GROMACS .gro file of C-alpha atoms in nm:
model
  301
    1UNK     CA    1  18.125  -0.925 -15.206
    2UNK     CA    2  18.391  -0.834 -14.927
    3UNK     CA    3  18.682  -1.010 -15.120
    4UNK     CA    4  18.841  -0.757 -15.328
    5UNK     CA    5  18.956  -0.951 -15.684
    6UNK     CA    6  19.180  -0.776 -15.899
    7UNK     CA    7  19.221  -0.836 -16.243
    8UNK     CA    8  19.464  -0.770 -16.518
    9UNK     CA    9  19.240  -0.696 -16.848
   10UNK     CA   10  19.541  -0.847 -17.101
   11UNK     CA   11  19.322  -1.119 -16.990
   12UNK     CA   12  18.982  -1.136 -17.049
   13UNK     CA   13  18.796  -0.984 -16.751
   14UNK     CA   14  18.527  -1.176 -16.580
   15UNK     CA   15  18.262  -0.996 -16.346
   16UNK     CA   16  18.252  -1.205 -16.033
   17UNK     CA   17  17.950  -1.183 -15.791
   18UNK     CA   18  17.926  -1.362 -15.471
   19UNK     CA   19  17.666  -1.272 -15.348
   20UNK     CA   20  17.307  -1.207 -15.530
   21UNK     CA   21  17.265  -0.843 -15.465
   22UNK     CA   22  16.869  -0.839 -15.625
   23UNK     CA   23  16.596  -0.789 -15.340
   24UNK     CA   24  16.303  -0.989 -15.358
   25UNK     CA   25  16.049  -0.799 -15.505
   26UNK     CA   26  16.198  -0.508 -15.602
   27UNK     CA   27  16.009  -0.199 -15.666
   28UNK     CA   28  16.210  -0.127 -15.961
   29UNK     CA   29  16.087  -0.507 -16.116
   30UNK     CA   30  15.755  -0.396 -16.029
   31UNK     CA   31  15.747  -0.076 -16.192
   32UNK     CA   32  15.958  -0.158 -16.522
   33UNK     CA   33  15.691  -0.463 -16.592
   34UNK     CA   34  15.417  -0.169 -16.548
   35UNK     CA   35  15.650   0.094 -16.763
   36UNK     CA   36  15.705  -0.173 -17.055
   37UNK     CA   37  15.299  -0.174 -17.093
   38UNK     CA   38  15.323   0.164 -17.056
   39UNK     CA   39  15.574   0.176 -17.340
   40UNK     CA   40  15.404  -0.036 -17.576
   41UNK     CA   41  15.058   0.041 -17.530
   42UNK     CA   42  15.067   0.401 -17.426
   43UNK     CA   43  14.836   0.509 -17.735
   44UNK     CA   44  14.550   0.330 -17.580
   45UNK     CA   45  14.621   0.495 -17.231
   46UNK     CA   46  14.598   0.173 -17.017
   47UNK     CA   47  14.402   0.212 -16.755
   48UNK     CA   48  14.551   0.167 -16.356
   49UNK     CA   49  14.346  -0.136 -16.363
   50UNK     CA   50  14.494  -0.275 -16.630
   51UNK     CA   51  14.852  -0.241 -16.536
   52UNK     CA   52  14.788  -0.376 -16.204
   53UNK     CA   53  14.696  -0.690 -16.388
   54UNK     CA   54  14.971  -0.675 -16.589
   55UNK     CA   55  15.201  -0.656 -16.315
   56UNK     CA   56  15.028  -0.926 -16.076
   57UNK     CA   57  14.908  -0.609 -15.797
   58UNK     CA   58  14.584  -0.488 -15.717
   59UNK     CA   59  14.516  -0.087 -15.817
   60UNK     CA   60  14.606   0.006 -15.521
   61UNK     CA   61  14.870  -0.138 -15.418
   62UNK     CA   62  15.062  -0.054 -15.758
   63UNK     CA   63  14.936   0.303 -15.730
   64UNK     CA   64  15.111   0.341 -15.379
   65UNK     CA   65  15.427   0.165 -15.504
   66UNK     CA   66  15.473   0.332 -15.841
   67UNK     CA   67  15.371   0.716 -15.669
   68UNK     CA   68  15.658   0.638 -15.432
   69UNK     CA   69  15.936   0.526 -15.666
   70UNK     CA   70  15.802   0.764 -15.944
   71UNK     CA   71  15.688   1.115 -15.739
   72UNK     CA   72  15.398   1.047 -15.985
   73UNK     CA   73  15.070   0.855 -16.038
   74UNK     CA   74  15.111   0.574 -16.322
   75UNK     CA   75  14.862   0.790 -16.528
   76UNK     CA   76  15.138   1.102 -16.420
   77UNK     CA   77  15.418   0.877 -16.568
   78UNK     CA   78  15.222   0.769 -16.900
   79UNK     CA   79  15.166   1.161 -16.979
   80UNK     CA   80  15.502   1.217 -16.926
   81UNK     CA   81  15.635   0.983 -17.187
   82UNK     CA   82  15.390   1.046 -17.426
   83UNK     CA   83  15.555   1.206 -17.763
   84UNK     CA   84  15.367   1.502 -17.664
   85UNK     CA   85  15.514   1.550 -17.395
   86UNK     CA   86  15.850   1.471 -17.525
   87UNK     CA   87  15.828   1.724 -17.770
   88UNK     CA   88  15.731   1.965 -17.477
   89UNK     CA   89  16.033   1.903 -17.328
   90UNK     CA   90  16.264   2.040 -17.657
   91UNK     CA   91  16.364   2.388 -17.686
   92UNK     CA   92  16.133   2.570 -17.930
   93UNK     CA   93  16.321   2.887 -17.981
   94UNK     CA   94  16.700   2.978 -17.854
   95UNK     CA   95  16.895   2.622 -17.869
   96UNK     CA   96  16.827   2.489 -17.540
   97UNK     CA   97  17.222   2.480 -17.447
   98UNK     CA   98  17.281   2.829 -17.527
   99UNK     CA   99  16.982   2.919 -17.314
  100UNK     CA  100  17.104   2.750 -17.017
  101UNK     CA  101  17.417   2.941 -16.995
  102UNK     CA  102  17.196   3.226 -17.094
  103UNK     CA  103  17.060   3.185 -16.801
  104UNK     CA  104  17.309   3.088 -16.586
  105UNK     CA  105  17.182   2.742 -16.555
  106UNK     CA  106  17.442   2.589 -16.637
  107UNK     CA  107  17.865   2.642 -16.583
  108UNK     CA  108  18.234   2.527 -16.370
  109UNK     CA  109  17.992   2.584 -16.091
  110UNK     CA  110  17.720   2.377 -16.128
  111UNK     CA  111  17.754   2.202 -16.478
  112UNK     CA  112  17.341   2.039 -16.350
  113UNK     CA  113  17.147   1.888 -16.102
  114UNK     CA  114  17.400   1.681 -15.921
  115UNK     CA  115  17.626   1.941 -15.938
  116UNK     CA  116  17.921   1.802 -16.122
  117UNK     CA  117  18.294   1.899 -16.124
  118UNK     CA  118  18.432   1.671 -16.413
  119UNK     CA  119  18.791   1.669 -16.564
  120UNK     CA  120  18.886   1.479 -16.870
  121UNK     CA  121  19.152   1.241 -16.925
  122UNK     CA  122  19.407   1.327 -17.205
  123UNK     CA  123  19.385   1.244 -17.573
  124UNK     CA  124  19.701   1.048 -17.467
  125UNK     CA  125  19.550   0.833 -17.171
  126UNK     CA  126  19.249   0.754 -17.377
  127UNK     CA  127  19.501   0.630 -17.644
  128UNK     CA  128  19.624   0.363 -17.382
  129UNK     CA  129  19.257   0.257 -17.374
  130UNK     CA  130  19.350   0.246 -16.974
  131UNK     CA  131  19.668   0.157 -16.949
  132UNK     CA  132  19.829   0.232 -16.583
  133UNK     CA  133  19.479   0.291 -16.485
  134UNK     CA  134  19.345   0.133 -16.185
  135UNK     CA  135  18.935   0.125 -16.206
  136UNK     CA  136  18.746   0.003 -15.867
  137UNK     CA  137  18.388  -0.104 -15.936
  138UNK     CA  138  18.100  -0.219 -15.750
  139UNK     CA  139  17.718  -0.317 -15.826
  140UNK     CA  140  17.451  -0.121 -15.649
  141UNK     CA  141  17.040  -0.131 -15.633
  142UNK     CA  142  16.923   0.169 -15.777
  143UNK     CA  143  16.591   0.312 -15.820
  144UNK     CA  144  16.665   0.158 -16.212
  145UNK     CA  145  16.758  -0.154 -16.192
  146UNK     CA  146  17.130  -0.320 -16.075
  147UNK     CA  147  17.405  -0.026 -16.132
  148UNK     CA  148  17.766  -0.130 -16.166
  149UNK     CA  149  17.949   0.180 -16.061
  150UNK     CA  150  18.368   0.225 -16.215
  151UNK     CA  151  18.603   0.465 -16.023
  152UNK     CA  152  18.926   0.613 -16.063
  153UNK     CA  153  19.123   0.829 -15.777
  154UNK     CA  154  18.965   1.131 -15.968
  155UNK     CA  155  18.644   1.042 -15.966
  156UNK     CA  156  18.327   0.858 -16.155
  157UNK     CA  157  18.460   0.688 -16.434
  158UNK     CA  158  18.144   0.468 -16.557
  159UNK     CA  159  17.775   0.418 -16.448
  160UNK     CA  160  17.557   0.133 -16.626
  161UNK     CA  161  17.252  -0.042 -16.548
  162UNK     CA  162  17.106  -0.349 -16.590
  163UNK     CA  163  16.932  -0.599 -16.481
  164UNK     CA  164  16.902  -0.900 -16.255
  165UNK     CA  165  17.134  -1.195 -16.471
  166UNK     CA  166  17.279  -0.942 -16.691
  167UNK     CA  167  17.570  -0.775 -16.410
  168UNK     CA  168  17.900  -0.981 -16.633
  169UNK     CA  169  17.736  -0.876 -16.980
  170UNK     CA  170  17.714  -0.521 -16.825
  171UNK     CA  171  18.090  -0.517 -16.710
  172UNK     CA  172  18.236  -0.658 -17.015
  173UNK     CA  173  18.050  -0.382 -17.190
  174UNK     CA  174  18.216  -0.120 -16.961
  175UNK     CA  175  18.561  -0.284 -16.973
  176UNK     CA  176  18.562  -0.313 -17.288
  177UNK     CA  177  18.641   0.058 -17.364
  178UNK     CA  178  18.959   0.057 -17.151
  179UNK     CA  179  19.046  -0.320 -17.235
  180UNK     CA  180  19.423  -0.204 -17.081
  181UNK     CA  181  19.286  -0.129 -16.725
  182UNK     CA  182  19.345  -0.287 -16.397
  183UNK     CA  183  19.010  -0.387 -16.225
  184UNK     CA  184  18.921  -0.418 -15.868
  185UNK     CA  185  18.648  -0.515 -15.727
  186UNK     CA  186  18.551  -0.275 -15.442
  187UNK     CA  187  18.180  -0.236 -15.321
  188UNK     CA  188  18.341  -0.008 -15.050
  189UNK     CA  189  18.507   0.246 -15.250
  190UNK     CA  190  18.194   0.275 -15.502
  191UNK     CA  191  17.907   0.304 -15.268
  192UNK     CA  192  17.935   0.676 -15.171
  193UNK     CA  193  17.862   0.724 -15.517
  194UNK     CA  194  17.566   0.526 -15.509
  195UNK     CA  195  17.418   0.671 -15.266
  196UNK     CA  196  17.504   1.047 -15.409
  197UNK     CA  197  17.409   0.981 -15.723
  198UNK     CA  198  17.049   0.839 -15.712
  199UNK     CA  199  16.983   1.028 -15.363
  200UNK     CA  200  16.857   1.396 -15.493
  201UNK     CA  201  16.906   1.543 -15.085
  202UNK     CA  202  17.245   1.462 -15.140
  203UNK     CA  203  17.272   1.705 -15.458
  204UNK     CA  204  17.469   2.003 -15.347
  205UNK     CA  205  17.660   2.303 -15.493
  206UNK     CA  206  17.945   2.243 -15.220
  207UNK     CA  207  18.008   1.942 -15.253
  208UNK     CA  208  18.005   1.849 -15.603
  209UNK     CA  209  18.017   1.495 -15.783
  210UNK     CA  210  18.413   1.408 -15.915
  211UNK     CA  211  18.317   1.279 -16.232
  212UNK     CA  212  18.632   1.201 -16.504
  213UNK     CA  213  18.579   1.147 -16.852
  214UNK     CA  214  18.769   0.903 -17.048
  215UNK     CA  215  18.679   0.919 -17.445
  216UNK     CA  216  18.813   1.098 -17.800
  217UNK     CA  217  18.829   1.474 -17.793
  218UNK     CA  218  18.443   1.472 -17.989
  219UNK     CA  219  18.280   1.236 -17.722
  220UNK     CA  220  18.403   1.479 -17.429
  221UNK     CA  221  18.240   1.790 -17.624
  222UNK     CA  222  17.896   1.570 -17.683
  223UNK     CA  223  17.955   1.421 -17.311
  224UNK     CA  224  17.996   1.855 -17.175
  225UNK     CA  225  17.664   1.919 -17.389
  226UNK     CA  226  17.445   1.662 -17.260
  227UNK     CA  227  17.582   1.780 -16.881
  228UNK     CA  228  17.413   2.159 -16.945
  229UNK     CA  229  17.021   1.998 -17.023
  230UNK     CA  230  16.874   2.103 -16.705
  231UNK     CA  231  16.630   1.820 -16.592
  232UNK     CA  232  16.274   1.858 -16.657
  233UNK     CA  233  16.427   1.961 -17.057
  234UNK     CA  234  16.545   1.787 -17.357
  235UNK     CA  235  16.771   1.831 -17.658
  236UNK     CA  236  16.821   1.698 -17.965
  237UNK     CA  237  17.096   1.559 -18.134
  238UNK     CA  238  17.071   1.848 -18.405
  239UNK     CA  239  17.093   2.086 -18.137
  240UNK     CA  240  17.402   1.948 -17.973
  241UNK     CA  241  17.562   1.890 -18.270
  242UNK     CA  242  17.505   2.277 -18.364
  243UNK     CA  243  17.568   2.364 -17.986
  244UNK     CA  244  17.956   2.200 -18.053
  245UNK     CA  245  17.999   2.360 -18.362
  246UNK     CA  246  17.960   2.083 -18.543
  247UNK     CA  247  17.558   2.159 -18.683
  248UNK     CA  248  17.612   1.878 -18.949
  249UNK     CA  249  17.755   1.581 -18.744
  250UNK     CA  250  17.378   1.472 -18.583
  251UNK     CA  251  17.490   1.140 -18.671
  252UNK     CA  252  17.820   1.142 -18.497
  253UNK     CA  253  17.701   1.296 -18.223
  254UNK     CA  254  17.429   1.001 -18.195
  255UNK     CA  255  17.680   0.788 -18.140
  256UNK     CA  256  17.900   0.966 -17.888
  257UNK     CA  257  17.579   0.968 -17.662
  258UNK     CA  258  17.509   0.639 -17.703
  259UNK     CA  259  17.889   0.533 -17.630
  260UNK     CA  260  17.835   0.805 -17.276
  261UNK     CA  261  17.987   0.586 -17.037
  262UNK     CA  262  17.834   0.762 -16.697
  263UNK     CA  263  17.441   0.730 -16.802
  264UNK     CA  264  17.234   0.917 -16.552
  265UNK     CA  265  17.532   1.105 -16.447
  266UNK     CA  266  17.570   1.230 -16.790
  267UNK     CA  267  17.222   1.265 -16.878
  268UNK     CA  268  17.215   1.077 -17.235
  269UNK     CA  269  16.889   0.977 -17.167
  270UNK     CA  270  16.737   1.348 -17.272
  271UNK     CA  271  16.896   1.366 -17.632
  272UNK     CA  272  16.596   1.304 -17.803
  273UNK     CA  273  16.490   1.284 -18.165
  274UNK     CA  274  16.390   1.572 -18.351
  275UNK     CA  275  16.029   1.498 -18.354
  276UNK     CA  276  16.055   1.395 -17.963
  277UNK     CA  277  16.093   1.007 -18.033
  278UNK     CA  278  16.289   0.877 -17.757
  279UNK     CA  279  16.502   0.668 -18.040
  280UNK     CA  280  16.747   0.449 -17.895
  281UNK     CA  281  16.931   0.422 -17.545
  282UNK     CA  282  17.204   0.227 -17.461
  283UNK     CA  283  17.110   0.034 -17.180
  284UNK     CA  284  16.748   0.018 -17.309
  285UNK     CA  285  16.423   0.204 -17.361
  286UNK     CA  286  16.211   0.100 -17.091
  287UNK     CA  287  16.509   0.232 -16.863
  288UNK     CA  288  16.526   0.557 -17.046
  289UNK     CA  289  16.121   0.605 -17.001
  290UNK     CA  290  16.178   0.524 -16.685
  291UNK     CA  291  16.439   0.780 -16.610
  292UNK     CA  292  16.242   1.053 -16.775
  293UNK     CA  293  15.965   0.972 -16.572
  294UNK     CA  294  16.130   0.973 -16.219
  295UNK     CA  295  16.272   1.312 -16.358
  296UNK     CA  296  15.962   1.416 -16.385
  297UNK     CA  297  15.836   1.356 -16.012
  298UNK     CA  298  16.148   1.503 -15.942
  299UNK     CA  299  16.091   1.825 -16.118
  300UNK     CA  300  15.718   1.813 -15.977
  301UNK     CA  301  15.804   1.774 -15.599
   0.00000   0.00000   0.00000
């Protein structure tokens, strides 16, 4: 992982990992085998006992694991993805994005919780689909799964997840959308944003995450919205399509948040359905119940 490789994308780019990067028992493996049960049987509330099966621990052991990755108690987390409490979570009265700025929530200052500064690349560069553009990328453990992490000398470019065997489907996703970039990998240059992204003591007003967007002129407006949903909240896509002035394009918007390219970052994963469904999510479900879920301890503590 030391050797930096770098890779002209007129030819097809290959992820290349030299070292395995996955800990042995993970708490993240742990506690997405527990959130899948979760996920499929949460209308039966499974009881702690019966995840711990599930997941090969005793009670115990997966109580004090899953409190400490979560902030919450498995029974905590299976509330908090109920579609109760999803629905909790959307904005009953003023839409939830005019709110926040309502509020002052939300703005060049602190656009939400990891207080980012973001730019956008020109209708022009995007055009290119990278051309000239140098993107350094590394993959990280993160408290959800492997994250591959794409920079630019202005900042975040990408964030995706996945997991253990699934690091060159995950890249060829990610290069994919700027086919025409130069890639290099460089663990060094992407693991300060690691560890300020998934680190919330790290999440200050002062010094702000560089985050640039690369996408058409609709996907940056859908890509702003989803960066004013304080956590703890949700929206749905209605409501950011009305919020862009665009109250008839739910569809359209759908897809700009599922094509997001900075998930977590840019939270995608609280555009929700209009009855609170969690619907899709890019880099899958579980991941997105998961991320709600750690939000939630977050918002708790």
């Amino acid at each position: 992982m030391n050797a930096q490789m770098t890779m002209n994308t007129r030819m097809k780019p290959t992820a290349i990992l030299e070292n395995d990067i996955t800990p042995e028992g993970s708490d993240y493996d742990v506690v997405r085998r527990a959130i899948e049960k979760i996920s499929l049987d949460y209308r039966d509330q499974p009881s702690l006992e019966v995840l711990a099966e599930e997941v090969g621990e005793t009670p115990t052991g997966l109580q004090k694991l899953f409190t400490r990755w979560a902030g919450l108690s498995p029974k905590a987390f299976l509330q908090a993805v109920t579609l109760d409490h999803a629905r909790r979570l959307l904005d009953s009265g003023m839409p939830l994005l005019e709110t926040s700025f309502e509020l002052g929530m939300s703005g060049p200052g602190r656009l939400h919780d990891l207080f980012v500064t973001h730019e956008a690349m020109s209708p022009g560069d995007y055009k290119t689909r990278g051309a000239g553009l140098t993107i350094r990328y590394g993959y990280h453990i993160s408290p959800f799964g492997i994250a591959l992490i794409m920079v630019t000398d202005r900042g975040l470019a990408g964030l995706a997840f996945c997991d253990a065997g699934g690091e060159r489907a995950a890249f060829a996703d990610m290069s994919g959308r700027w086919p025409n970039a130069t890639y290099v990998e460089d663990m060094s240059a992407t693991q300060a944003y690691a560890a300020r992204v998934f680190d919330p003591t790290t999440w200050r007003a002062d010094q702000p995450l560089r985050v640039v967007m690369i996408g058409t002129d609709f996907q940056l407006r859908v890509w702003e919205a989803l960066l004013r949903i304080p956590m703890g909240r949700a929206c749905t896509y209605s409501s950011i399509a009305a919020s862009i002035g665009h109250p008839s394009a739910s569809r359209a918007v759908g897809a700009a948040v599922g094509a997001n390219p900075m998930s977590f970052v840019v939270p995608c994963h609280r555009a929700l359905g209009k009855s609170g469904a969690l619907t899709g999510y890019h880099w899958g479900l579980t991941r997105k119940r998961a991320i709600l879920g750690w939000e939630a301890g977050q918002v708790g503590s």
